[in-house]
Coordinates of C-alpha atoms in Angstrom, one line a residue:
Chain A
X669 CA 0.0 0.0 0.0
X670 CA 3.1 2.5 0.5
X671 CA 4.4 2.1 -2.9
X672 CA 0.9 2.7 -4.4
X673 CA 0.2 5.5 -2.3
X674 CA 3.8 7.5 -3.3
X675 CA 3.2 6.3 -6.5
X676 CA -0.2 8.1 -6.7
X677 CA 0.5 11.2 -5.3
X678 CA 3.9 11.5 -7.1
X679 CA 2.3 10.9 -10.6
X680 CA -0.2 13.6 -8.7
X681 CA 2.5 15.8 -7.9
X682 CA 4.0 15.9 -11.7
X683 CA 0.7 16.3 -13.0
X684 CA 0.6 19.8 -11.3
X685 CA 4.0 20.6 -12.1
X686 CA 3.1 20.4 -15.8
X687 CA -0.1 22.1 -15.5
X688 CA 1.6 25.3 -13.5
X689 CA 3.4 27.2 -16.0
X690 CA 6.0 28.2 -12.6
X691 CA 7.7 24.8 -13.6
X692 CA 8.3 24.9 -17.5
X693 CA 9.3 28.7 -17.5
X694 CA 12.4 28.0 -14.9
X695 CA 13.6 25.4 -16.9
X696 CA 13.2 27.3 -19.6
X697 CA 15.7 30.1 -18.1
X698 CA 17.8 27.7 -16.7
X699 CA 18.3 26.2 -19.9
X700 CA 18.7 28.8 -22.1
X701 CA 21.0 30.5 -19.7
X702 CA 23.3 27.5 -18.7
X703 CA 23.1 26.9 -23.3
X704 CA 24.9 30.4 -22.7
X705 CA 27.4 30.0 -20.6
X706 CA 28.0 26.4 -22.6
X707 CA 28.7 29.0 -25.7
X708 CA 31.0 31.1 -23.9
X709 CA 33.0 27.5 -22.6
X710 CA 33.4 26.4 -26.3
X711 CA 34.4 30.0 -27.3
X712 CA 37.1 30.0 -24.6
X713 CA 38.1 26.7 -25.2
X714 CA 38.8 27.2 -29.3
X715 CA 40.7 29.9 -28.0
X716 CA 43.0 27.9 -25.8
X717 CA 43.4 25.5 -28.1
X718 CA 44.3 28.1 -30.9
X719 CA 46.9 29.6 -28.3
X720 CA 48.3 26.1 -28.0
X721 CA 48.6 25.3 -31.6
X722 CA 50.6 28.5 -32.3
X723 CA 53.2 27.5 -29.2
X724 CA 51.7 29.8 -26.8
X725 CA 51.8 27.4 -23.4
X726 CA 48.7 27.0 -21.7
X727 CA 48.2 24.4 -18.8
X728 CA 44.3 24.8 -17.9
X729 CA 42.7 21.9 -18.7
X730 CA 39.0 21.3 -20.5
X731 CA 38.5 20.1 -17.2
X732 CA 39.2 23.1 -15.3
X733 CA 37.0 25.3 -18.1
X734 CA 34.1 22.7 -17.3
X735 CA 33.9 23.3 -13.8
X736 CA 33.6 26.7 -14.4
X737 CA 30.2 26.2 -16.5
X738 CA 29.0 23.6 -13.6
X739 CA 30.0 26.2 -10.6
X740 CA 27.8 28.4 -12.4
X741 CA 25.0 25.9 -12.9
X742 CA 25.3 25.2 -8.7
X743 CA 24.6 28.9 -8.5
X744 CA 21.5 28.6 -11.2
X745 CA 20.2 26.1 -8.4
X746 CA 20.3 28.3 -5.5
X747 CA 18.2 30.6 -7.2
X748 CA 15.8 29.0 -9.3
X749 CA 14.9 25.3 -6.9
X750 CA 13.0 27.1 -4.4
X751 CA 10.2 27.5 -7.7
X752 CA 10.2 24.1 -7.7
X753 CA 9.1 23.6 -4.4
X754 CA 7.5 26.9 -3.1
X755 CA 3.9 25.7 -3.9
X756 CA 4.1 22.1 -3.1
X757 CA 2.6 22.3 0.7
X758 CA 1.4 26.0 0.3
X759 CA -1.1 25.3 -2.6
X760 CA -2.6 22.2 -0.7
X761 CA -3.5 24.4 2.0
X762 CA -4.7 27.5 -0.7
X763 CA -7.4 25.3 -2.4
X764 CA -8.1 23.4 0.7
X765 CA -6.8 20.1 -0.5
X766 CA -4.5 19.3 2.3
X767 CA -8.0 18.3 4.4
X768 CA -8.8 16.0 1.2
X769 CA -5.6 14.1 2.0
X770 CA -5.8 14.3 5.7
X771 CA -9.0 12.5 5.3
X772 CA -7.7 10.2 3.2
X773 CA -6.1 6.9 4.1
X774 CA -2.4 7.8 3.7
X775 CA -0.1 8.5 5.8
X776 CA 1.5 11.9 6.2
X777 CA 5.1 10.7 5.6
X778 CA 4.0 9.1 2.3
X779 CA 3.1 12.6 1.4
X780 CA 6.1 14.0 2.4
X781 CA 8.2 11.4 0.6
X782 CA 5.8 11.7 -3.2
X783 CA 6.4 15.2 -3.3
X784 CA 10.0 15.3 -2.4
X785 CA 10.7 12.3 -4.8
X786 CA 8.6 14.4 -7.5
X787 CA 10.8 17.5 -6.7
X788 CA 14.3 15.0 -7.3
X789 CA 12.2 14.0 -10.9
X790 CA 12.2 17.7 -12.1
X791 CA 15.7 17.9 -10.8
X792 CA 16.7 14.6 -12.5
X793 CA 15.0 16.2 -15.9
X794 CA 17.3 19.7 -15.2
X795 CA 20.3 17.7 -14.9
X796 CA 19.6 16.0 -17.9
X797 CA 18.8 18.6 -20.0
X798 CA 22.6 19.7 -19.3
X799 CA 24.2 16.5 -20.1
X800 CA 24.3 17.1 -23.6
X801 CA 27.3 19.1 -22.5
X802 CA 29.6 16.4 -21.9
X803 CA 28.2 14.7 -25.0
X804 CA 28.9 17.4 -26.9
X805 CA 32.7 17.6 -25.6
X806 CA 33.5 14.2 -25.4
X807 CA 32.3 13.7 -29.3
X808 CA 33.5 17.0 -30.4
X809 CA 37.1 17.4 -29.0
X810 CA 40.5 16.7 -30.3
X811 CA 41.3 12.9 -29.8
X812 CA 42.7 12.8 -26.2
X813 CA 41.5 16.3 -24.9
X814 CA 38.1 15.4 -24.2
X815 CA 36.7 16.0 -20.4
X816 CA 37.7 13.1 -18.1
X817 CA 34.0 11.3 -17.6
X818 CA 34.9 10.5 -13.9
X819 CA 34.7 14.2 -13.4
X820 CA 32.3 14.5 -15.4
X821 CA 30.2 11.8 -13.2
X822 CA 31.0 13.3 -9.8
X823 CA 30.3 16.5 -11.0
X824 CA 26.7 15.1 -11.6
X825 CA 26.8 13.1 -8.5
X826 CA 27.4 16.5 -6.6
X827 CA 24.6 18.5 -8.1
X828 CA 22.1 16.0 -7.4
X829 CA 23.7 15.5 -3.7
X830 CA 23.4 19.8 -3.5
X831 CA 20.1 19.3 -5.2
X832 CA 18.1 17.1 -3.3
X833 CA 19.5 19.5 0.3
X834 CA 17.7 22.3 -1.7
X835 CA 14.3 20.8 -2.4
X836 CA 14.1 19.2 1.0
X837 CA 14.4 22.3 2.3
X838 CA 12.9 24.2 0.0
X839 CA 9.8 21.4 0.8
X840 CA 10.2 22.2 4.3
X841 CA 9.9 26.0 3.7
X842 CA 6.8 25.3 2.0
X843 CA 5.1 23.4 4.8
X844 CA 5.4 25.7 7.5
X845 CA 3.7 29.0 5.6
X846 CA 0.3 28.6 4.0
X847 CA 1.7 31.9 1.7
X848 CA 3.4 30.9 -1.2
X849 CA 5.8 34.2 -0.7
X850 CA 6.9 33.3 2.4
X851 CA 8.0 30.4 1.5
X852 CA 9.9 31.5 -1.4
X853 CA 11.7 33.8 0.5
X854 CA 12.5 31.8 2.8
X855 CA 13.6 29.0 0.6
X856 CA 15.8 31.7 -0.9
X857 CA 17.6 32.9 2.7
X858 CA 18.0 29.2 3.4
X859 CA 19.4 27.9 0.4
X860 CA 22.1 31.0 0.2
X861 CA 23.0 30.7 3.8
X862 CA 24.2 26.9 3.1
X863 CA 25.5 27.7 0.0
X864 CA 27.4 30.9 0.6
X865 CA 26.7 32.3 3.9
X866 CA 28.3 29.8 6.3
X867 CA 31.4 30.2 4.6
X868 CA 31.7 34.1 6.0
X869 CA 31.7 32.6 9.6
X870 CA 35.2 30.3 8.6
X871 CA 38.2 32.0 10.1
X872 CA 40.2 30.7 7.5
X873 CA 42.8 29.3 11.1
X874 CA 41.9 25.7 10.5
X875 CA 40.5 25.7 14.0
X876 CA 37.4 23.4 15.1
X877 CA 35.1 26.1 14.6
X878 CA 36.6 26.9 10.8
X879 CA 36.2 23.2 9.9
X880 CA 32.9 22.8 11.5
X881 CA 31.7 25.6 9.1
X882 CA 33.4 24.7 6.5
X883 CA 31.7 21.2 6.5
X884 CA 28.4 22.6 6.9
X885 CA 28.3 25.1 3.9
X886 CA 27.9 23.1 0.7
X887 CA 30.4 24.9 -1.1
X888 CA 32.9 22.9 -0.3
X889 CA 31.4 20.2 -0.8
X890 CA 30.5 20.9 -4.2
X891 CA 33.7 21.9 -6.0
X892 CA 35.3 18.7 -4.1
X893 CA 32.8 16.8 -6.0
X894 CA 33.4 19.0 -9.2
X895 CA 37.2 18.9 -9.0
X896 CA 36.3 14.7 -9.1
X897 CA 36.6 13.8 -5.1
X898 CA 33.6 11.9 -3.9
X899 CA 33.9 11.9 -0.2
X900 CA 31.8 9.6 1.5
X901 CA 31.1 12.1 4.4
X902 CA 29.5 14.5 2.1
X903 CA 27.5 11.9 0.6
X904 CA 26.5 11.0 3.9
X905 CA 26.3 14.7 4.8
X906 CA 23.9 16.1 2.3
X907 CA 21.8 12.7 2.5
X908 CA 21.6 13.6 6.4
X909 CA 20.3 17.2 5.2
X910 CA 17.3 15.6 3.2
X911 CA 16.4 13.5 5.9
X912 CA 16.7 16.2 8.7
X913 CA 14.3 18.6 6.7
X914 CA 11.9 15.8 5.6
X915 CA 11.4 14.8 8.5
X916 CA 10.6 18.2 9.8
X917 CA 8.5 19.0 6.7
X918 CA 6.1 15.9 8.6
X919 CA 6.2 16.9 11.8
X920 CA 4.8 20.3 10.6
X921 CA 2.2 18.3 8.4
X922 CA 0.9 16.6 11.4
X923 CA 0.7 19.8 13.5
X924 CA -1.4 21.2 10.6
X925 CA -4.6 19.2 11.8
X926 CA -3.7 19.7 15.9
X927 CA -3.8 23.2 15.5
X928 CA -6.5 23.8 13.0
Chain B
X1348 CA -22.2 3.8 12.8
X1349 CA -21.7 6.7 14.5
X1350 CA -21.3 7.1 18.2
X1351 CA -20.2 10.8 19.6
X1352 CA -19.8 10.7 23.8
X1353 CA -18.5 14.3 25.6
X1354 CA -16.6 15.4 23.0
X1355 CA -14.8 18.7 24.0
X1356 CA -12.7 21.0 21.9
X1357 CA -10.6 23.8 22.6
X1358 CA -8.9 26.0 20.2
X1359 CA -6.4 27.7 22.9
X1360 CA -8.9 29.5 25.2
X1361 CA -11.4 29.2 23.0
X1362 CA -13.7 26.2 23.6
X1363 CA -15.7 25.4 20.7
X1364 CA -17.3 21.8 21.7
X1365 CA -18.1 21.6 25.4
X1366 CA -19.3 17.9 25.9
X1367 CA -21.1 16.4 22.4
X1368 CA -23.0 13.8 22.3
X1369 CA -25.0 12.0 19.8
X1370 CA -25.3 8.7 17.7
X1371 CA -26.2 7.2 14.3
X1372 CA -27.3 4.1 13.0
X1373 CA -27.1 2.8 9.6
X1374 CA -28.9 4.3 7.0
X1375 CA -29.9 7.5 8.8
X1376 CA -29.5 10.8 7.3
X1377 CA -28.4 13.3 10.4
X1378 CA -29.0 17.5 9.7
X1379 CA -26.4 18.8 12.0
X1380 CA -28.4 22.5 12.7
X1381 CA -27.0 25.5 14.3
X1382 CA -25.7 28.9 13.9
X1383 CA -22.9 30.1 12.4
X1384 CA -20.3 29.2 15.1
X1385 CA -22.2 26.6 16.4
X1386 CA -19.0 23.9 16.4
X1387 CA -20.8 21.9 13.2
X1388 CA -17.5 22.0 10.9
X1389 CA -15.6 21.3 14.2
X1390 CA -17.9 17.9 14.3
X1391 CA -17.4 17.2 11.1
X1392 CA -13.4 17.5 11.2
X1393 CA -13.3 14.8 14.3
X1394 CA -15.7 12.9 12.9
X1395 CA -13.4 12.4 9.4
X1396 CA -10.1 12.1 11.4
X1397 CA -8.9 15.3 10.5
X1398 CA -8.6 16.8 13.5
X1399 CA -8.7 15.2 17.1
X1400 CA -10.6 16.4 19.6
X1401 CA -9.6 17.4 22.7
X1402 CA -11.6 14.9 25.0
X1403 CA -14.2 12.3 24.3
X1404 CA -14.4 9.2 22.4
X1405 CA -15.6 9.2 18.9
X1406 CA -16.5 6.2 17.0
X1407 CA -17.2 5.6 13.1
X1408 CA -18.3 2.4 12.0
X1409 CA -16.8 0.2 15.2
X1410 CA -13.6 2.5 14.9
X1411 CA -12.0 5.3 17.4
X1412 CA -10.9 8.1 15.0
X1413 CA -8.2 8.4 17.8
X1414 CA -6.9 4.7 18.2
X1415 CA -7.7 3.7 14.4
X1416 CA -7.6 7.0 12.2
X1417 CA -6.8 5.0 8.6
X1418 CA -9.5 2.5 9.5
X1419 CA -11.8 5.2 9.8
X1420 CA -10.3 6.8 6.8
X1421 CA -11.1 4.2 4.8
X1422 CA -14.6 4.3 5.6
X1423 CA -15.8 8.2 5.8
X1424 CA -15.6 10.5 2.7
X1425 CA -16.1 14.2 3.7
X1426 CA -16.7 17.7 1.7
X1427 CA -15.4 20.3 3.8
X1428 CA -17.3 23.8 3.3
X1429 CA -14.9 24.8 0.6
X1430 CA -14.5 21.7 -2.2
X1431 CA -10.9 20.4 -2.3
X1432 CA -10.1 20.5 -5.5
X1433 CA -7.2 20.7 -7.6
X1434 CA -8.3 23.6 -9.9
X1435 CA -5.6 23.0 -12.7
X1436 CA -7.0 19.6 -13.1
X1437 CA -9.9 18.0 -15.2
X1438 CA -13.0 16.8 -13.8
X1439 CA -11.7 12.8 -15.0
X1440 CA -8.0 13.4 -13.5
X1441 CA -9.0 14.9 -10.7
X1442 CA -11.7 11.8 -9.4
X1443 CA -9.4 9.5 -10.5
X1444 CA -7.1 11.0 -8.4
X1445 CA -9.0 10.9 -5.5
X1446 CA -9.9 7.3 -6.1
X1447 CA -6.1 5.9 -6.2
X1448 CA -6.0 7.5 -2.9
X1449 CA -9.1 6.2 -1.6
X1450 CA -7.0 2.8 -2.5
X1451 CA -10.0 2.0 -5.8
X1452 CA -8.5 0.1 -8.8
X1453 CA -9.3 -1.9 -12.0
X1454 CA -12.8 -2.2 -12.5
X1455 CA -14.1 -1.1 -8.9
X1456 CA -12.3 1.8 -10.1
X1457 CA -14.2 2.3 -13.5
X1458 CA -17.6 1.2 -11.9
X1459 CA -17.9 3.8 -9.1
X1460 CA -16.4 6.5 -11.5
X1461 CA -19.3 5.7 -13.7
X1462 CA -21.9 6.0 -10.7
X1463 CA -20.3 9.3 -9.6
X1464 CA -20.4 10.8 -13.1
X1465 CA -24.2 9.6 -13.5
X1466 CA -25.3 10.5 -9.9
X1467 CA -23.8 13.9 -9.7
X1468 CA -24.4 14.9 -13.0
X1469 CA -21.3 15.5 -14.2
X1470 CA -21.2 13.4 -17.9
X1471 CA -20.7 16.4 -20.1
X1472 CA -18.1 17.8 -17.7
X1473 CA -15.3 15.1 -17.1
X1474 CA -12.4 16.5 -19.8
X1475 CA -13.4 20.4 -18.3
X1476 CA -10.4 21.8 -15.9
X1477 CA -12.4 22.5 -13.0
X1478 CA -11.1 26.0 -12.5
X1479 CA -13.4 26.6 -15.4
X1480 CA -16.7 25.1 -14.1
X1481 CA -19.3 26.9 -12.0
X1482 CA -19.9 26.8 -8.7
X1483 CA -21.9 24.7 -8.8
X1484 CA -20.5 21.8 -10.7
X1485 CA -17.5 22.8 -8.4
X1486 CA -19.6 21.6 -6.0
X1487 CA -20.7 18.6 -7.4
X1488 CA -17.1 17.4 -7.9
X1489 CA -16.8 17.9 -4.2
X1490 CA -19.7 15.7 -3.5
X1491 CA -18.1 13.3 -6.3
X1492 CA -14.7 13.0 -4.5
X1493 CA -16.5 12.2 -1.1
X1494 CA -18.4 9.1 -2.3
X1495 CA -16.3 8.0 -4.9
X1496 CA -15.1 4.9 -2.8
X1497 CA -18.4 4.3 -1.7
X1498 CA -17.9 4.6 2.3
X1499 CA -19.8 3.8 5.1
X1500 CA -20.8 7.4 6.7
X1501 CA -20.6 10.0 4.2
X1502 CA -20.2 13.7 6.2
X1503 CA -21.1 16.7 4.3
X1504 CA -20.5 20.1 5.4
X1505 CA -23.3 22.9 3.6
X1506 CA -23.7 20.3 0.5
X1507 CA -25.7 22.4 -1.5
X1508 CA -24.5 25.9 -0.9
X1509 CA -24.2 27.6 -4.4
X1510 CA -26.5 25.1 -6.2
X1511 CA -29.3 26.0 -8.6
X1512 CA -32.7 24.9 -7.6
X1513 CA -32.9 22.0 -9.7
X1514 CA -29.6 21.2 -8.8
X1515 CA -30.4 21.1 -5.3
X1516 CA -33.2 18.9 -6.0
X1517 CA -30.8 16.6 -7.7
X1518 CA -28.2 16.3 -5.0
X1519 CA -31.4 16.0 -2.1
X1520 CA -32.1 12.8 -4.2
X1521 CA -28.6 12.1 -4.4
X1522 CA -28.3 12.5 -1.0
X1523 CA -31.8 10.3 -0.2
X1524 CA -30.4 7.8 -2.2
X1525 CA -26.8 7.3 -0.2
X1526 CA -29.2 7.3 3.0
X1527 CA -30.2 3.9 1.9
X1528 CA -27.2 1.7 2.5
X1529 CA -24.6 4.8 4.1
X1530 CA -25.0 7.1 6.9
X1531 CA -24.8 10.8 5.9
X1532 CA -24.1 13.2 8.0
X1533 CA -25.0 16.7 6.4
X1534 CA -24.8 20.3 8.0
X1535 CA -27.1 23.3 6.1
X1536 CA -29.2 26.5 6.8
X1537 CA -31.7 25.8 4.7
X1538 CA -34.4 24.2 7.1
X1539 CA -36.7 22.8 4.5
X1540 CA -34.2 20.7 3.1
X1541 CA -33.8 19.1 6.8
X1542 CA -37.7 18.0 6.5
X1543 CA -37.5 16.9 3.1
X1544 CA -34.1 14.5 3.7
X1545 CA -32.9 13.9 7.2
X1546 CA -35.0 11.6 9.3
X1547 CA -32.5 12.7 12.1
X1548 CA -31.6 15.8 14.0
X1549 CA -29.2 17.2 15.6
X1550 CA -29.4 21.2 16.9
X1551 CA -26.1 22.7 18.7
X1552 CA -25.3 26.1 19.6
X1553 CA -22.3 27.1 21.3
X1554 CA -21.2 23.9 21.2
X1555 CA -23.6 22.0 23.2
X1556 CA -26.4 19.9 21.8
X1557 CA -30.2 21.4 22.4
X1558 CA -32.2 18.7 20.6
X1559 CA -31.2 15.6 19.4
X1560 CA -34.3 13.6 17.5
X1561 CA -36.7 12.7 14.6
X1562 CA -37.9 15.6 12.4
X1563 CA -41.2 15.1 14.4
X1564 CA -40.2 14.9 17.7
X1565 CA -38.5 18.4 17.4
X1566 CA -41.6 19.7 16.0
X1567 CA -43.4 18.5 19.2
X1568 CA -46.2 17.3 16.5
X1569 CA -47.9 21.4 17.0
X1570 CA -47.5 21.6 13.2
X1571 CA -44.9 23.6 14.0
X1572 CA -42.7 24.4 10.8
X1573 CA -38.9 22.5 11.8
X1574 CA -37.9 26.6 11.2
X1575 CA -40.7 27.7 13.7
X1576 CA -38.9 25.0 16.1
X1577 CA -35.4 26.1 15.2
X1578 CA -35.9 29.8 16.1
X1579 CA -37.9 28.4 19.5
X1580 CA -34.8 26.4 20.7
X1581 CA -32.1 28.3 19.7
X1582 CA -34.1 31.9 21.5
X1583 CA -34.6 29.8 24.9
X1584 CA -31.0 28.7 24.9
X1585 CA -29.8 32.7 24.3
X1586 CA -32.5 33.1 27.1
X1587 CA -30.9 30.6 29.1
X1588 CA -27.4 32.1 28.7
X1589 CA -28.9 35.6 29.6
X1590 CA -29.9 34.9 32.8
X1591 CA -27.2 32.6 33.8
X1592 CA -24.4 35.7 33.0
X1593 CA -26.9 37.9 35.2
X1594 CA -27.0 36.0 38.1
X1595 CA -22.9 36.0 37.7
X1596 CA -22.9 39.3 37.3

């Protein structure tokens, strides 16, 4: 019964997103822009390798040029997932449909768990939509300077890891505000103090405070897994995230009907 | 079916159930009467498991809506005051919806979709996106989604609210019908349509029941008009309350 219930209110859940044109436009920006910055990579990149075949010496890498266009795709996603994840609690409660599930025989965690898997599904199709880059690169380049695809891999690995943090908080965000401002806003503050902010508090002294910030803002993590180092911690750290704001995004379901 | 002992609820300070009781049997239609206020949607929101209540023991078909909230679940569709619908959906996706949820598949599935489209009238309208239909038919989606999976106690909060005439005799029917083999529970203003369906009421104000009884019985067999007996109950309970706060005082 668990498996048909996520299934139905995930298919649910995609439904929406498809009917809402919030969804559809973001990726459309986020495409078209990231296409750009793809643009200026290659342009960069002919030029290096024109500089090279006339003698000049250059020692950055395709490698090093790509994780310039993925840094800037990470920053695309502190911006733009909160759209993705604004309305999922706050339009239940808008058109009254939270009591229609409430009432229902399924259980609030299974709720919790269709919408945040249907979030990672839109996130899945935004990552894919950029993997033509990498395509493009490894088919394109001169034999033996293509991008090395275990970078390539971790670098995807990392901005799903970075990804799924921001939806599940981003879901979380949504659940405690019945105004869908609110909750972009604060989707917004929470996903540029992990991804930016904490970093200001590091004293840069390699002290226990220092590395206790420095573990807890993401960017770190992120250009280690863009760079091509999968740590396990982070895996484990940003997989700790989802389940630390899921499971506050049900509590604050629950609450909904004890305090209504 | 339904069995409703001292149930209290407070919202904060607030207390908006002081003690309810009453009880249903299968097949009865209850009109839950009172004034704006009264604690009706409160009722109806422990009664479906969406809320609990604050004391008292509620039971729906054999089940505490406490101990055994999915069992209950299973069995008690409700339309809140406002429909819940998803307004970027059609009519089709939307009950469909509603059914996977209610745990209906296959050809249970098809066969009470059929009897929802037929019943509430809603053949012409299942590929329309519901944020274009009328009030009305809004409403008749509502009623849709709450028997879709064919439960035991059906609760429904102002069910025909925003209807056309004809279409409020074709959800009384509708609701005459369900009384048959369900238990509905239904809360309205509109005193006539208590005579003409329920065969059981119950009258709260302030969160206390006044009357509890058959149509008759409330009517005290004068030939008073169930309005006429309305107005009489609900003025001596005001009355009561008067004199009660001056002897505080």
């Amino acid at each position: 019964m668990f498996f048909h219930n996520v299934m139905t209110l995930w298919k649910k859940e995609l439904r929406s997103y498809l009917y809402t044109p919030v969804a559809a436009f973001f990726i459309g920006i986020y495409t078209s822009l990231l296409y750009g910055f793809f643009y200026i990579f290659l342009q960069k990149y002919q030029s290096y390798t024109q500089a090279r075949s006339i003698g000049v010496a250059s020692n950055i890498t395709i490698d090093q040029l790509a994780e310039g266009v993925y840094n800037n795709m990470h920053f695309f996603m502190v911006f733009l997932l909160p759209f993705f994840t604004f309305r999922l609690f706050t339009e239940e409660s808008r058109q009254n449909t939270l009591v229609l599930l409430m009432t229902s025989p399924i259980r609030s965690w299974e709720l919790v768990l269709a919408k945040f898997k249907a979030s990672l599904t839109v996130l899945l199709v935004m990552l894919l939509v950029t993997s033509i880059f990498p395509l493009y690169l490894y088919l394109y380049s001169e034999p033996g300077g293509g991008p090395d695809m275990g970078i390539i891999l971790s670098t995807y690995l990392g901005l799903f890891l970075v990804g799924c943090a921001y939806m599940a908080m981003g879901l979380f965000f949504s659940s405690i505000t019945e105004s869908v401002l609110v909750a972009l806003i604060l989707s917004f503050i929470g996903n540029l103090f992990f991804a930016f902010m904490v970093n200001m508090f590091r004293s840069e002294d390699g002290g226990l405070m220092d590395s206790f910030f420095g573990y807890t803002g993401f960017q770190m993590h992120v250009s280690n897994f863009l760079k091509g180092t999968i740590e396990l911690k982070a895996i484990v750290y940003f997989l700790s995230f989802c389940g630390f704001f899921l499971f506050l995004s049900n509590r604050s379901i629950e609450s909904r009907s004890w305090r209504s | 079916m339904i069995e409703v002992s001292q149930l209290v609820k407070k919202y904060g300070d607030f207390t908006a159930l002081h003690g309810i009781s009453f009880s249903a049997k299968k097949g009865e239609i209850i009109g839950l009467l009172g004034p704006n206020g009264a604690g009706k949607t409160t009722t109806m929101k422990i009664l479906s498991a969406f809320m609990p209540s604050t004391s008292g023991t509620t039971k729906v078909a054999g089940f505490d809506v406490f101990d055994d909230p999915m069992e209950v679940k299973k069995r008690v569709g409700y339309l809140p005051e406002t429909p819940p619908l998803y307004t970027d959906f059609r009519v089709k996706e939307y009950l469909e919806f509603v059914a996977g949820i209610k745990h209906l598949a296959g050809s249970r599935l098809k066969e009470r979709y059929e009897f929802v489209i037929e019943h509430c009238g809603l053949r012409d309208r299942q590929q329309s996106v519901i944020n274009n239909l009328s009030k009305g038919f809004k409403q008749r989606v509502g009623i849709a989604q709450a028997i879709i999976h064919d439960p035991e106690v059906v609760i429904l909060d102002e069910p025909t609210v925003g209807l056309d005439p004809v279409q409020i005799v074709e959800i009384r029917n509708l609701i005459k019908n369900l009384g048959s083999n369900h238990t509905v529970i239904l809360s309205t203003h509109i005193l006539p349509e208590v005579t003409m369906t329920c065969n059981h009421v119950v009258m709260i104000n302030r969160g206390k029941v006044l009357a509890d009884g058959s149509v008759e019985s409330l009517t005290q067999g004068k030939g008073e008009s169930l309005e006429e007996a309305y107005l009489r109950i609900i003025t001596q309970d005001a009355h009561v309350v008067e004199t009660a706060n001056k002897g505080d005082s």
